[in-house]
Amino acid sequence: MTLRTLILHSLRFHARSHLGVLLGATLGSAILIGALLVGDSVRGSLRDMALARLGKVEAAMATGDRLFRAELATNLKAAPVLALPGTANSADGSRRANRVHVLGVDESFWRLAAKVPAFTAVPPDSVVLNQPLAEQLAAKPGDEVLLRVSKVSALSQDVALTTRDGQSVALRLRVHAVVGAEELGRFSLQANQVAPFNAFVPLGLLQERTGASGRANLSATARSVKLPAKLKDSSPPVKLEEMDAAPF
């Protein structure tokens, strides 16, 4: 018996075992390739969602319940934003949205969008809704909505001594436009796959009605913006007094 004959007889005798190994290797390869493709797709989807949330924003500073002068962001060629929690209701009260992010913005904010909206500024008595919030309230441009926004306070709402009366202000505004994701409608600094409820109102109006005149708690800059030389690493840090920070 030659070596060739021995090999052929061995393959014929162990044909079932060899077939099982071949099928197992094929199935395992298919699973690994599928997992790689799915992982790459998920990574791409998460990246697209992050870009939709941030637009052209490259750097941002969020101080939460600590306010700073909005002029500070303007001096840094950044967009000042006053972000406060609130709720939204339709004009007839039939629809309601909780956990609404009420954002006081000016025209510099909209320039950070991947696609700049058709409007340049929001009229004083108007509000711009993002798509999810507009769908929740069944609102369209021209409709009225009622926003209830938490007012700025020197004490946290969790403190026992804080009074609960007069801690919010109601804003009855007309919907000026509805913006999509490309127009910063999903703007958020929190990594979340669920689209937030965003309501954009004029910065000056929100500052005045919530007792935060000239203040902001968030600033955002585009990737094309360069910070002044005095703020480089070799320069002294900005002092707290210069920020004129204040709690709410």
XYZ file of N, CA, C and O in Angstrom, residues 21-197:
708
model
N -15.540 18.805 11.380
C -14.532 19.820 11.654
C -14.632 20.957 10.643
O -14.536 22.139 10.990
N -14.844 20.600 9.377
C -14.962 21.619 8.337
C -16.172 22.512 8.561
O -16.081 23.739 8.460
N -17.322 21.894 8.887
C -18.519 22.690 9.136
C -18.361 23.580 10.375
O -18.796 24.729 10.400
N -17.723 23.053 11.423
C -17.486 23.842 12.629
C -16.591 25.043 12.368
O -16.851 26.142 12.855
N -15.533 24.827 11.596
C -14.632 25.933 11.259
C -15.342 26.975 10.409
O -15.154 28.184 10.601
N -16.170 26.521 9.473
C -16.925 27.459 8.630
C -17.902 28.281 9.460
O -18.012 29.512 9.294
N -18.625 27.605 10.374
C -19.588 28.308 11.218
C -18.892 29.306 12.137
O -19.340 30.440 12.306
N -17.766 28.888 12.734
C -17.030 29.790 13.605
C -16.509 31.009 12.869
O -16.570 32.135 13.380
N -16.012 30.796 11.664
C -15.521 31.927 10.866
C -16.647 32.888 10.525
O -16.477 34.114 10.571
N -17.820 32.326 10.171
C -18.961 33.187 9.845
C -19.393 34.020 11.051
O -19.717 35.208 10.923
N -19.384 33.399 12.242
C -19.779 34.128 13.452
C -18.790 35.250 13.751
O -19.189 36.373 14.083
N -17.496 34.959 13.634
C -16.485 35.982 13.906
C -16.575 37.143 12.912
O -16.493 38.310 13.287
N -16.758 36.816 11.646
C -16.867 37.872 10.634
C -18.113 38.713 10.879
O -18.089 39.948 10.782
N -19.233 38.046 11.217
C -20.462 38.787 11.511
C -20.303 39.696 12.719
O -20.783 40.828 12.717
N -19.623 39.193 13.763
C -19.408 40.016 14.958
C -18.556 41.232 14.629
O -18.817 42.342 15.130
N -17.537 41.058 13.804
C -16.697 42.189 13.418
C -17.492 43.224 12.627
O -17.348 44.435 12.837
N -18.339 42.741 11.717
C -19.147 43.666 10.923
C -20.142 44.422 11.793
O -20.332 45.633 11.649
N -20.798 43.695 12.726
C -21.764 44.339 13.608
C -21.065 45.345 14.521
O -21.556 46.464 14.740
N -19.899 44.957 15.058
C -19.160 45.875 15.920
C -18.747 47.138 15.195
O -18.851 48.244 15.738
N -18.307 46.990 13.954
C -17.924 48.164 13.173
C -19.135 49.040 12.879
O -19.056 50.268 12.908
N -20.279 48.403 12.615
C -21.501 49.164 12.350
C -21.954 49.926 13.591
O -22.345 51.090 13.510
N -21.902 49.264 14.759
C -22.293 49.924 16.006
C -21.354 51.080 16.316
O -21.783 52.159 16.729
N -20.054 50.865 16.098
C -19.090 51.937 16.338
C -19.376 53.142 15.446
O -19.317 54.289 15.880
N -19.696 52.867 14.189
C -20.029 53.954 13.280
C -21.303 54.665 13.676
O -21.395 55.898 13.586
N -22.297 53.899 14.144
C -23.556 54.510 14.566
C -23.359 55.398 15.788
O -23.907 56.505 15.871
N -22.562 54.922 16.760
C -22.289 55.722 17.950
C -21.523 56.996 17.592
O -21.757 58.065 18.164
N -20.614 56.882 16.644
C -19.857 58.054 16.213
C -20.785 59.075 15.543
O -20.698 60.276 15.809
N -21.698 58.598 14.703
C -22.643 59.503 14.049
C -23.546 60.188 15.074
O -23.869 61.378 14.943
N -23.955 59.445 16.098
C -24.808 60.030 17.128
C -24.049 61.083 17.928
O -24.605 62.130 18.286
N -22.766 60.814 18.203
C -21.958 61.797 18.940
C -21.777 63.067 18.122
O -21.872 64.182 18.651
N -21.516 62.913 16.834
C -21.361 64.086 15.973
C -22.668 64.854 15.855
O -22.663 66.088 15.767
N -23.793 64.137 15.859
C -25.089 64.820 15.795
C -25.335 65.616 17.070
O -25.949 66.686 17.038
N -24.882 65.107 18.221
C -25.075 65.822 19.485
C -24.203 67.072 19.569
O -24.602 68.073 20.153
N -22.996 67.001 18.984
C -22.023 68.068 19.182
C -21.899 69.019 18.006
O -21.445 70.148 18.175
N -22.255 68.592 16.813
C -22.090 69.459 15.654
C -20.632 69.813 15.443
O -19.765 68.937 15.373
N -20.329 71.098 15.387
C -18.950 71.556 15.206
C -18.243 71.837 16.531
O -17.122 72.333 16.530
N -18.897 71.528 17.628
C -18.312 71.824 18.934
C -17.072 70.963 19.149
O -17.126 69.740 19.047
N -15.972 71.615 19.444
C -14.717 70.930 19.720
C -14.380 70.956 21.210
O -13.797 70.013 21.731
N -14.738 72.031 21.873
C -14.469 72.167 23.306
C -15.657 72.841 23.970
O -16.305 73.712 23.383
N -15.946 72.417 25.197
C -17.080 72.984 25.933
C -16.751 73.030 27.419
O -15.945 72.239 27.910
N -17.371 73.952 28.097
C -17.228 74.069 29.546
C -18.618 74.140 30.155
O -19.390 75.053 29.864
N -18.944 73.156 30.982
C -20.248 73.108 31.646
C -20.015 73.196 33.149
O -19.339 72.336 33.719
N -20.563 74.215 33.789
C -20.339 74.431 35.214
C -21.532 74.030 36.073
O -21.509 74.256 37.285
N -22.561 73.454 35.476
C -23.688 72.956 36.250
C -24.409 74.058 37.010
O -24.936 74.998 36.425
N -24.432 73.938 38.355
C -25.145 74.923 39.165
C -24.273 76.114 39.538
O -24.633 76.885 40.422
N -23.142 76.282 38.899
C -22.289 77.446 39.117
C -22.338 78.325 37.869
O -21.989 77.887 36.770
N -22.774 79.547 38.055
C -22.906 80.458 36.932
C -21.650 81.304 36.776
O -20.965 81.607 37.755
N -21.365 81.690 35.561
C -20.281 82.619 35.286
C -20.805 83.699 34.341
O -21.889 83.579 33.777
N -20.029 84.737 34.193
C -20.447 85.832 33.330
C -20.487 85.360 31.875
O -19.532 84.779 31.384
N -21.582 85.618 31.197
C -21.688 85.229 29.789
C -20.656 85.967 28.952
O -20.220 85.477 27.910
N -20.231 87.104 29.447
C -19.215 87.889 28.746
C -17.894 87.132 28.663
O -17.123 87.320 27.725
N -17.639 86.267 29.658
C -16.410 85.474 29.639
C -16.370 84.568 28.413
O -15.342 84.463 27.738
N -17.484 83.910 28.114
C -17.545 83.049 26.930
C -17.408 83.877 25.657
O -16.722 83.466 24.710
N -18.024 85.043 25.639
C -17.928 85.905 24.458
C -16.487 86.344 24.223
O -16.015 86.376 23.080
N -15.773 86.665 25.294
C -14.375 87.071 25.159
C -13.504 85.943 24.618
O -12.480 86.189 23.977
N -13.896 84.716 24.893
C -13.162 83.548 24.392
C -13.660 83.102 23.022
O -13.291 82.031 22.555
N -14.505 83.920 22.405
C -15.093 83.602 21.110
C -15.858 82.282 21.161
O -15.802 81.465 20.240
N -16.554 82.088 22.265
C -17.377 80.899 22.451
C -18.836 81.320 22.555
O -19.158 82.494 22.764
N -19.720 80.350 22.393
C -21.160 80.610 22.476
C -21.616 80.421 23.918
O -21.499 79.320 24.456
N -22.132 81.459 24.576
C -22.653 81.300 25.939
C -24.030 80.644 25.920
O -24.867 80.946 25.069
N -24.253 79.744 26.857
C -25.527 79.031 26.942
C -25.949 78.979 28.409
O -25.125 78.726 29.296
N -27.207 79.233 28.659
C -27.787 79.046 29.986
C -28.706 77.836 29.904
O -29.765 77.888 29.271
N -28.279 76.726 30.511
C -29.014 75.461 30.439
C -29.714 75.202 31.768
O -29.056 75.102 32.812
N -31.043 75.094 31.729
C -31.839 74.876 32.928
C -32.850 73.760 32.686
O -33.330 73.594 31.559
N -33.181 72.999 33.710
C -34.194 71.952 33.552
C -35.592 72.543 33.544
O -35.838 73.621 34.107
N -36.506 71.833 32.921
C -37.875 72.328 32.876
C -38.828 71.280 32.331
O -38.458 70.113 32.107
N -40.050 71.686 32.134
C -41.080 70.846 31.535
C -41.761 71.641 30.436
O -41.650 72.866 30.370
N -42.480 70.949 29.582
C -43.173 71.599 28.468
C -44.578 71.028 28.335
O -44.787 69.818 28.511
N -45.518 71.903 28.024
C -46.909 71.505 27.803
C -47.411 72.134 26.513
O -46.966 73.224 26.130
N -48.315 71.450 25.876
C -48.976 72.046 24.723
C -49.922 73.143 25.207
O -50.235 73.238 26.399
N -50.370 73.972 24.282
C -51.192 75.124 24.657
C -52.475 74.703 25.367
O -52.920 75.355 26.313
N -53.105 73.608 24.927
C -54.345 73.155 25.543
C -54.121 72.216 26.724
O -55.087 71.745 27.338
N -52.853 71.921 27.043
C -52.542 71.072 28.188
C -52.758 69.594 27.955
O -52.650 68.795 28.897
N -53.044 69.187 26.725
C -53.312 67.773 26.455
C -52.039 66.943 26.338
O -52.076 65.726 26.480
N -50.929 67.587 26.088
C -49.658 66.874 25.939
C -48.609 67.516 26.841
O -48.599 68.732 27.024
N -47.724 66.660 27.350
C -46.726 67.123 28.300
C -45.413 66.381 28.059
O -45.409 65.220 27.651
N -44.314 67.068 28.299
C -42.980 66.474 28.202
C -42.201 66.836 29.456
O -42.112 68.017 29.815
N -41.663 65.834 30.141
C -40.836 66.048 31.317
C -39.357 65.998 30.937
O -39.001 65.582 29.841
N -38.531 66.403 31.854
C -37.081 66.382 31.656
C -36.679 67.110 30.372
O -35.914 66.601 29.548
N -37.213 68.282 30.225
C -36.886 69.110 29.064
C -35.647 69.939 29.375
O -35.508 70.496 30.473
N -34.732 70.004 28.422
C -33.545 70.847 28.556
C -33.858 72.198 27.913
O -33.939 72.312 26.691
N -34.044 73.201 28.753
C -34.321 74.556 28.261
C -32.977 75.270 28.113
O -32.259 75.471 29.096
N -32.644 75.637 26.897
C -31.340 76.214 26.588
C -31.501 77.644 26.104
O -32.144 77.886 25.075
N -30.931 78.561 26.858
C -30.905 79.947 26.421
C -29.696 80.178 25.535
O -28.556 80.011 25.984
N -29.923 80.525 24.282
C -28.827 80.644 23.312
C -28.975 81.953 22.533
O -30.037 82.576 22.512
N -27.870 82.344 21.891
C -27.908 83.481 20.979
C -27.482 83.013 19.590
O -27.314 81.808 19.346
N -27.279 83.950 18.670
C -26.981 83.580 17.285
C -25.654 82.842 17.140
O -25.477 82.062 16.202
N -24.709 83.059 18.065
C -23.419 82.377 17.962
C -23.558 80.872 18.165
O -22.746 80.094 17.654
N -24.578 80.449 18.886
C -24.780 79.016 19.121
C -25.121 78.288 17.833
O -24.617 77.189 17.574
N -25.949 78.880 17.007
C -26.415 78.192 15.799
C -25.307 78.054 14.765
O -25.378 77.189 13.889
N -24.264 78.856 14.876
C -23.138 78.715 13.952
C -22.310 77.473 14.244
O -21.438 77.097 13.456
N -22.577 76.815 15.379
C -21.867 75.591 15.723
C -22.524 74.357 15.115
O -21.998 73.249 15.254
N -23.653 74.517 14.461
C -24.365 73.388 13.869
C -23.679 72.926 12.594
O -23.071 73.727 11.874
N -23.777 71.621 12.328
C -23.227 71.089 11.081
C -23.939 71.707 9.886
O -23.327 71.961 8.844
N -25.229 71.976 10.054
C -26.022 72.653 9.034
C -26.686 73.851 9.695
O -27.586 73.694 10.526
N -26.225 75.037 9.375
C -26.746 76.251 10.020
C -28.221 76.427 9.653
O -28.580 76.359 8.475
N -29.091 76.627 10.635
C -30.525 76.802 10.333
C -30.786 78.029 9.470
O -29.947 78.929 9.354
N -31.965 78.071 8.891
C -32.333 79.195 8.030
C -32.464 80.491 8.826
O -32.188 81.566 8.312
N -32.879 80.389 10.098
C -33.011 81.594 10.913
C -31.666 81.909 11.570
O -30.835 81.014 11.794
N -31.438 83.157 11.875
C -30.188 83.578 12.523
C -30.367 83.818 14.009
O -29.411 83.719 14.776
N -31.564 84.143 14.420
C -31.834 84.397 15.831
C -33.287 84.054 16.125
O -34.138 84.061 15.231
N -33.551 83.737 17.388
C -34.907 83.408 17.813
C -35.580 84.680 18.320
O -35.021 85.389 19.155
N -36.761 85.028 17.821
C -37.470 86.213 18.315
C -37.686 86.138 19.819
O -37.743 85.053 20.407
N -37.815 87.298 20.485
C -37.912 87.333 21.951
C -39.054 86.504 22.531
O -38.936 85.970 23.623
N -40.172 86.423 21.847
C -41.334 85.719 22.390
C -41.520 84.341 21.765
O -42.623 83.815 21.725
N -40.438 83.752 21.281
C -40.546 82.489 20.550
C -39.597 81.446 21.122
O -38.715 81.747 21.937
N -39.802 80.219 20.683
C -38.973 79.098 21.101
C -38.739 78.202 19.899
O -39.589 78.088 19.010
N -37.589 77.576 19.860
C -37.260 76.597 18.829
C -37.228 75.223 19.487
O -36.515 75.023 20.482
N -37.987 74.295 18.977
C -38.047 72.937 19.523
C -37.243 71.983 18.656
O -37.156 72.171 17.444
N -36.669 70.968 19.279
C -36.062 69.924 18.459
C -37.134 68.924 18.051
O -38.265 68.935 18.565
N -36.806 68.062 17.128
C -37.807 67.174 16.540
C -38.494 66.269 17.569
O -39.727 66.157 17.562
N -37.743 65.607 18.483
C -38.436 64.752 19.465
C -39.423 65.507 20.342
O -40.515 65.008 20.630
N -39.056 66.710 20.787
C -39.973 67.471 21.642
C -41.186 67.955 20.865
O -42.314 67.944 21.376
N -40.972 68.355 19.615
C -42.105 68.781 18.793
C -43.081 67.631 18.564
O -44.307 67.822 18.591
N -42.557 66.435 18.365
C -43.433 65.275 18.181
C -44.165 64.925 19.470
O -45.333 64.530 19.433
N -43.473 65.053 20.605
C -44.106 64.748 21.883
C -45.265 65.699 22.164
O -46.310 65.290 22.685
N -45.091 66.979 21.814
C -46.133 67.978 22.060
C -47.070 68.161 20.873
O -48.023 68.940 20.973
N -46.781 67.454 19.763
C -47.567 67.615 18.535
C -47.617 69.086 18.134
O -48.671 69.622 17.770
N -46.470 69.747 18.229
C -46.381 71.179 17.956
C -45.710 71.419 16.619
O -44.850 70.654 16.189
N -46.092 72.503 15.999
C -45.515 72.920 14.721
C -45.300 74.434 14.772
O -45.844 75.115 15.658
N -44.499 74.980 13.845
C -44.272 76.429 13.851
C -45.587 77.214 13.850
O -46.496 76.922 13.079
N -45.677 78.186 14.748
C -46.882 78.987 14.892
C -47.708 78.610 16.097
O -48.518 79.426 16.569
N -47.524 77.374 16.624
C -48.278 76.948 17.803
C -47.667 77.554 19.067
O -46.502 77.956 19.088
N -48.455 77.586 20.126
C -47.975 78.065 21.416
C -47.686 76.875 22.322
O -48.414 75.869 22.308
N -46.628 76.993 23.112
C -46.288 75.985 24.108
C -45.989 76.701 25.417
O -45.646 77.882 25.438
N -46.135 75.958 26.501
C -45.885 76.514 27.829
C -44.683 75.801 28.426
O -44.706 74.580 28.627
N -43.641 76.563 28.704
C -42.445 76.026 29.345
C -42.434 76.457 30.805
O -42.676 77.623 31.117
N -42.137 75.515 31.678
C -41.947 75.840 33.091
C -40.502 75.520 33.433
O -40.081 74.365 33.384
N -39.748 76.561 33.778
C -38.306 76.453 33.956
C -37.938 76.724 35.405
O -38.515 77.632 36.044
N -36.998 75.968 35.924
C -36.512 76.192 37.283
C -35.744 77.509 37.350
O -34.885 77.776 36.510
N -36.065 78.317 38.340
C -35.402 79.608 38.504
C -34.031 79.423 39.150
O -33.767 78.425 39.823
N -33.177 80.398 38.941
C -31.856 80.393 39.548
C -32.002 80.703 41.028
O -32.710 81.630 41.429
N -31.336 79.899 41.874
C -31.415 80.070 43.313
C -30.038 79.942 43.919
O -29.177 79.228 43.402
N -29.804 80.627 45.021
C -28.515 80.548 45.708
C -28.348 79.234 46.443
O -27.231 78.851 46.790
N -29.460 78.521 46.703
C -29.406 77.242 47.393
C -29.895 76.142 46.469
O -30.757 76.344 45.632
N -29.337 74.955 46.655
C -29.761 73.807 45.877
C -31.173 73.415 46.266
O -31.600 73.599 47.418
N -31.911 72.853 45.297
C -33.280 72.415 45.577
C -33.317 71.247 46.560
O -34.370 70.947 47.133
N -32.187 70.564 46.764
C -32.136 69.429 47.680
C -31.949 69.860 49.131
O -32.078 69.045 50.039
N -31.598 71.124 49.349
C -31.407 71.604 50.707
C -32.754 71.742 51.400
O -33.718 72.278 50.836
N -32.835 71.279 52.653
C -34.111 71.283 53.371
C -34.636 72.684 53.617
O -35.846 72.906 53.706
N -33.737 73.663 53.744
C -34.157 75.029 54.027
C -34.690 75.755 52.814
O -35.226 76.858 52.929
N -34.529 75.160 51.620
C -34.954 75.829 50.399
C -36.478 75.818 50.288
O -37.126 74.780 50.439
N -37.058 76.973 50.047
C -38.504 77.056 49.868
C -38.892 76.519 48.498
O -38.153 76.653 47.540
N -40.052 75.925 48.421
C -40.513 75.333 47.169
C -41.391 76.299 46.369
O -41.673 76.065 45.204
N -41.841 77.373 47.011
C -42.712 78.321 46.322
C -41.892 79.254 45.451
O -40.848 79.763 45.860
N -42.392 79.517 44.257
C -41.740 80.455 43.365
C -40.394 79.997 42.852
O -39.551 80.837 42.510
N -40.174 78.689 42.786
C -38.891 78.176 42.320
C -38.878 77.896 40.819
O -37.899 77.394 40.298
N -39.969 78.215 40.158
C -40.025 78.020 38.708
C -40.776 79.183 38.081
O -41.531 79.902 38.753
N -40.562 79.360 36.799
C -41.206 80.443 36.074
C -41.835 79.856 34.812
O -41.278 78.937 34.202
N -43.003 80.354 34.458
C -43.721 79.862 33.286
C -43.479 80.801 32.108
O -43.559 82.019 32.247
N -43.186 80.214 30.965
C -42.957 80.971 29.738
C -43.924 80.461 28.670
O -43.862 79.290 28.277
N -44.818 81.314 28.238
C -45.716 80.961 27.139
C -45.131 81.545 25.855
O -45.096 82.772 25.679
N -44.668 80.666 24.987
C -43.931 81.095 23.804
C -44.532 80.486 22.551
O -45.211 79.443 22.605
N -44.265 81.123 21.428
C -44.733 80.624 20.144
C -43.588 79.877 19.456
O -42.441 80.329 19.455
N -43.902 78.737 18.879
C -42.886 77.924 18.211
C -42.427 78.637 16.946
O -43.222 78.886 16.032
N -41.145 78.971 16.918
C -40.587 79.670 15.759
C -40.150 78.691 14.678
O -40.320 78.945 13.480
N -39.575 77.549 15.086
C -39.099 76.556 14.129
C -38.872 75.238 14.858
O -38.815 75.196 16.091
N -38.759 74.192 14.080
C -38.403 72.861 14.583
C -37.115 72.440 13.896
O -37.042 72.425 12.667
N -36.093 72.113 14.683
C -34.777 71.800 14.122
C -34.485 70.310 14.262
O -34.918 69.662 15.217
N -33.747 69.797 13.276
C -33.344 68.403 13.293
C -31.964 68.217 13.902
O -31.361 69.145 14.429
N -31.452 66.989 13.787
C -30.164 66.662 14.400
C -29.026 67.448 13.770
O -28.103 67.886 14.465
N -29.063 67.667 12.454
C -27.978 68.382 11.792
C -27.928 69.850 12.192
O -26.908 70.517 12.014
N -29.019 70.358 12.739
C -29.090 71.761 13.150
C -28.949 71.912 14.662
O -29.462 72.837 15.248
N -28.233 70.969 15.270
C -27.983 70.944 16.715
C -29.247 70.703 17.526
O -29.317 71.082 18.702
N -30.229 70.076 16.910
C -31.444 69.770 17.643
C -31.218 68.770 18.759
O -31.912 68.797 19.776
N -30.223 67.887 18.600
C -29.932 66.884 19.623
C -28.775 67.317 20.520
O -28.141 66.478 21.148
N -28.490 68.612 20.572
C -27.332 69.081 21.333
C -27.384 68.595 22.777
O -28.379 68.772 23.482
N -26.283 67.988 23.194
C -26.145 67.520 24.564
C -24.691 67.138 24.795
O -24.035 66.615 23.891
N -24.199 67.385 25.996
C -22.840 66.985 26.348
C -22.819 65.628 27.032
O -21.752 65.136 27.384
N -23.965 65.026 27.224
C -24.058 63.715 27.850
C -24.193 62.641 26.777
O -25.001 62.775 25.860
N -23.378 61.594 26.925
C -23.425 60.478 25.973
C -24.670 59.641 26.244
O -24.718 58.871 27.206
N -25.673 59.813 25.434
C -26.933 59.113 25.612
C -27.503 58.792 24.242
O -27.540 59.655 23.360
N -27.930 57.546 24.061
C -28.468 57.139 22.772
C -29.891 57.638 22.561
O -30.385 57.631 21.436
N -30.549 58.053 23.631
C -31.917 58.572 23.527
C -31.854 60.070 23.254
O -31.163 60.810 23.960
N -32.554 60.511 22.240
C -32.551 61.926 21.888
C -33.203 62.741 23.001
O -34.285 62.394 23.486
N -32.574 63.841 23.428
C -33.146 64.657 24.510
C -34.279 65.533 24.005
O -34.443 65.749 22.806
N -35.064 66.036 24.954
C -36.077 67.045 24.658
C -35.422 68.416 24.837
O -35.184 68.844 25.967
